[in-house]
């Protein structure tokens, strides 16, 4: 005999799952598309060598693995979509379940994420970094 569930119980369960996700800080189903070409990603001098910073309003993380080499990645974690919020010790860190990604190529260095952060093409124009 299979169990039966009332419609109300199922809806209540769905609401509980959504509330749990909200409380955990996880956000789901945002896109990781690059901003439009030409969008400014800031000044080269604002990105520390061997580190980077998160542009929350654009959902982009910009890194400088080596002096003069800049990279841009989606700031939305590939695990469950939280925004990464820190770059430290050569890694991009997600606050939700502590996945870590390499600043060189966005690859996963520590799970639970199992997919890299998507990379965005950029160019440097003078001292400004822009989306290519
Ligand atoms: S959303 Fe789970 S580690 Fe980033």
mmCIF file of C-alpha atoms and ligand atoms in Angstrom:
data_model
loop_
_atom_site.group_PDB
_atom_site.id
_atom_site.type_symbol
_atom_site.label_atom_id
_atom_site.label_comp_id
_atom_site.label_asym_id
_atom_site.label_seq_id
_atom_site.Cartn_x
_atom_site.Cartn_y
_atom_site.Cartn_z
ATOM 1 C CA UNK A 1 0.000 0.000 0.000
ATOM 2 C CA UNK A 2 1.471 3.352 -0.978
ATOM 3 C CA UNK A 3 1.225 6.339 1.353
ATOM 4 C CA UNK A 4 -1.168 9.130 0.528
ATOM 5 C CA UNK A 5 -0.561 12.813 1.020
ATOM 6 C CA UNK A 6 -3.078 15.581 1.281
ATOM 7 C CA UNK A 7 -2.645 18.572 -1.012
ATOM 8 C CA UNK A 8 -2.258 20.784 2.061
ATOM 9 C CA UNK A 9 0.537 18.589 3.478
ATOM 10 C CA UNK A 10 2.427 18.669 0.175
ATOM 11 C CA UNK A 11 2.102 22.460 -0.101
ATOM 12 C CA UNK A 12 3.174 22.879 3.504
ATOM 13 C CA UNK A 13 6.226 20.745 2.804
ATOM 14 C CA UNK A 14 7.109 22.843 -0.234
ATOM 15 C CA UNK A 15 6.809 26.013 1.817
ATOM 16 C CA UNK A 16 9.022 24.542 4.508
ATOM 17 C CA UNK A 17 11.697 23.663 1.944
ATOM 18 C CA UNK A 18 11.605 27.186 0.503
ATOM 19 C CA UNK A 19 11.825 28.679 3.991
ATOM 20 C CA UNK A 20 14.780 26.415 4.819
ATOM 21 C CA UNK A 21 16.562 27.477 1.622
ATOM 22 C CA UNK A 22 15.932 31.127 2.433
ATOM 23 C CA UNK A 23 17.262 30.693 5.959
ATOM 24 C CA UNK A 24 20.368 28.901 4.727
ATOM 25 C CA UNK A 25 21.172 31.823 2.429
ATOM 26 C CA UNK A 26 21.021 29.678 -0.689
ATOM 27 C CA UNK A 27 19.512 31.263 -3.707
ATOM 28 C CA UNK A 28 18.435 29.164 -6.608
ATOM 29 C CA UNK A 29 17.990 29.542 -10.341
ATOM 30 C CA UNK A 30 19.722 32.827 -11.024
ATOM 31 C CA UNK A 31 21.562 32.995 -14.307
ATOM 32 C CA UNK A 32 25.315 33.188 -14.664
ATOM 33 C CA UNK A 33 25.328 35.186 -17.896
ATOM 34 C CA UNK A 34 28.080 37.707 -18.513
ATOM 35 C CA UNK A 35 27.141 41.366 -18.239
ATOM 36 C CA UNK A 36 26.825 43.147 -21.606
ATOM 37 C CA UNK A 37 29.992 43.808 -23.587
ATOM 38 C CA UNK A 38 31.641 47.033 -22.506
ATOM 39 C CA UNK A 39 30.393 46.850 -18.914
ATOM 40 C CA UNK A 40 33.055 48.217 -16.590
ATOM 41 C CA UNK A 41 34.474 45.761 -14.082
ATOM 42 C CA UNK A 42 36.500 48.421 -12.308
ATOM 43 C CA UNK A 43 40.090 49.601 -12.286
ATOM 44 C CA UNK A 44 43.101 47.321 -12.547
ATOM 45 C CA UNK A 45 44.629 48.906 -9.460
ATOM 46 C CA UNK A 46 41.630 47.859 -7.345
ATOM 47 C CA UNK A 47 42.245 44.139 -7.905
ATOM 48 C CA UNK A 48 44.967 42.742 -5.622
ATOM 49 C CA UNK A 49 47.663 40.561 -7.204
ATOM 50 C CA UNK A 50 47.043 36.963 -6.124
ATOM 51 C CA UNK A 51 43.492 37.853 -5.130
ATOM 52 C CA UNK A 52 40.383 39.519 -6.389
ATOM 53 C CA UNK A 53 37.094 41.039 -5.431
ATOM 54 C CA UNK A 54 33.409 40.412 -5.895
ATOM 55 C CA UNK A 55 31.221 42.879 -7.782
ATOM 56 C CA UNK A 56 27.920 41.974 -6.141
ATOM 57 C CA UNK A 57 25.788 44.263 -8.280
ATOM 58 C CA UNK A 58 27.026 42.516 -11.435
ATOM 59 C CA UNK A 59 27.350 38.978 -9.982
ATOM 60 C CA UNK A 60 30.950 38.932 -11.210
ATOM 61 C CA UNK A 61 34.198 38.155 -9.426
ATOM 62 C CA UNK A 62 37.363 39.693 -10.884
ATOM 63 C CA UNK A 63 40.759 38.204 -10.050
ATOM 64 C CA UNK A 64 44.414 38.928 -10.783
ATOM 65 C CA UNK A 65 46.269 35.608 -10.376
ATOM 66 C CA UNK A 66 49.539 37.177 -11.567
ATOM 67 C CA UNK A 67 50.501 40.789 -11.994
ATOM 68 C CA UNK A 68 48.834 42.078 -15.144
ATOM 69 C CA UNK A 69 46.684 38.980 -15.727
ATOM 70 C CA UNK A 70 42.997 39.536 -15.038
ATOM 71 C CA UNK A 71 40.149 37.023 -14.993
ATOM 72 C CA UNK A 72 36.405 37.355 -14.561
ATOM 73 C CA UNK A 73 33.972 34.674 -13.440
ATOM 74 C CA UNK A 74 30.345 34.363 -12.533
ATOM 75 C CA UNK A 75 29.955 35.115 -8.834
ATOM 76 C CA UNK A 76 27.097 32.616 -8.579
ATOM 77 C CA UNK A 77 28.199 29.361 -7.026
ATOM 78 C CA UNK A 78 27.621 26.316 -9.190
ATOM 79 C CA UNK A 79 26.475 24.298 -6.187
ATOM 80 C CA UNK A 80 23.190 26.011 -5.328
ATOM 81 C CA UNK A 81 23.530 29.529 -6.644
ATOM 82 C CA UNK A 82 24.679 31.553 -3.647
ATOM 83 C CA UNK A 83 26.828 34.548 -4.468
ATOM 84 C CA UNK A 84 30.478 34.010 -3.617
ATOM 85 C CA UNK A 85 31.552 36.694 -1.188
ATOM 86 C CA UNK A 86 35.267 36.432 -0.599
ATOM 87 C CA UNK A 87 38.586 35.908 -2.354
ATOM 88 C CA UNK A 88 41.316 34.669 -0.061
ATOM 89 C CA UNK A 89 44.474 32.582 -0.298
ATOM 90 C CA UNK A 90 44.121 32.260 -4.065
ATOM 91 C CA UNK A 91 40.568 30.980 -3.867
ATOM 92 C CA UNK A 92 37.068 32.309 -4.416
ATOM 93 C CA UNK A 93 34.880 31.289 -1.485
ATOM 94 C CA UNK A 94 31.157 30.589 -1.330
ATOM 95 C CA UNK A 95 29.665 31.351 2.096
ATOM 96 C CA UNK A 96 26.799 28.885 1.927
ATOM 97 C CA UNK A 97 28.542 25.508 1.998
ATOM 98 C CA UNK A 98 32.160 26.662 1.729
ATOM 99 C CA UNK A 99 32.904 25.570 -1.828
ATOM 100 C CA UNK A 100 36.139 27.080 -3.104
ATOM 101 C CA UNK A 101 37.244 27.915 -6.637
ATOM 102 C CA UNK A 102 40.678 28.724 -8.093
ATOM 103 C CA UNK A 103 41.274 32.377 -8.998
ATOM 104 C CA UNK A 104 43.224 31.215 -12.066
ATOM 105 C CA UNK A 105 40.447 29.384 -13.909
ATOM 106 C CA UNK A 106 37.380 29.109 -11.645
ATOM 107 C CA UNK A 107 37.902 25.373 -11.152
ATOM 108 C CA UNK A 108 36.623 23.726 -7.988
ATOM 109 C CA UNK A 109 39.299 23.324 -5.317
ATOM 110 C CA UNK A 110 36.914 22.251 -2.558
ATOM 111 C CA UNK A 111 33.317 20.978 -2.808
ATOM 112 C CA UNK A 112 30.439 20.413 -2.542
ATOM 113 C CA UNK A 113 30.361 22.302 -5.872
ATOM 114 C CA UNK A 114 31.498 20.037 -8.693
ATOM 115 C CA UNK A 115 31.438 22.461 -11.614
ATOM 116 C CA UNK A 116 33.732 25.458 -12.201
ATOM 117 C CA UNK A 117 32.558 29.041 -12.075
ATOM 118 C CA UNK A 118 31.817 30.115 -15.664
ATOM 119 C CA UNK A 119 34.527 32.443 -16.993
ATOM 120 C CA UNK A 120 33.687 35.712 -18.744
ATOM 121 C CA UNK A 121 35.864 37.309 -21.421
ATOM 122 C CA UNK A 122 37.294 40.667 -20.533
ATOM 123 C CA UNK A 123 39.725 43.227 -21.877
ATOM 124 C CA UNK A 124 41.823 45.890 -20.266
ATOM 125 C CA UNK A 125 41.527 49.350 -21.724
ATOM 126 C CA UNK A 126 44.034 51.667 -20.104
ATOM 127 C CA UNK A 127 43.511 50.969 -16.429
ATOM 128 C CA UNK A 128 39.882 49.906 -16.818
ATOM 129 C CA UNK A 129 38.702 46.298 -16.985
ATOM 130 C CA UNK A 130 35.659 45.799 -19.196
ATOM 131 C CA UNK A 131 33.592 42.862 -20.380
ATOM 132 C CA UNK A 132 34.770 41.874 -23.881
HETATM 133 S S1 LIG B 1 25.768 27.268 -2.804
HETATM 134 FE FE1 LIG B 1 26.542 25.540 -1.748
HETATM 135 S S2 LIG B 1 28.666 25.866 -1.728
HETATM 136 FE FE2 LIG B 1 27.920 27.554 -2.823
#
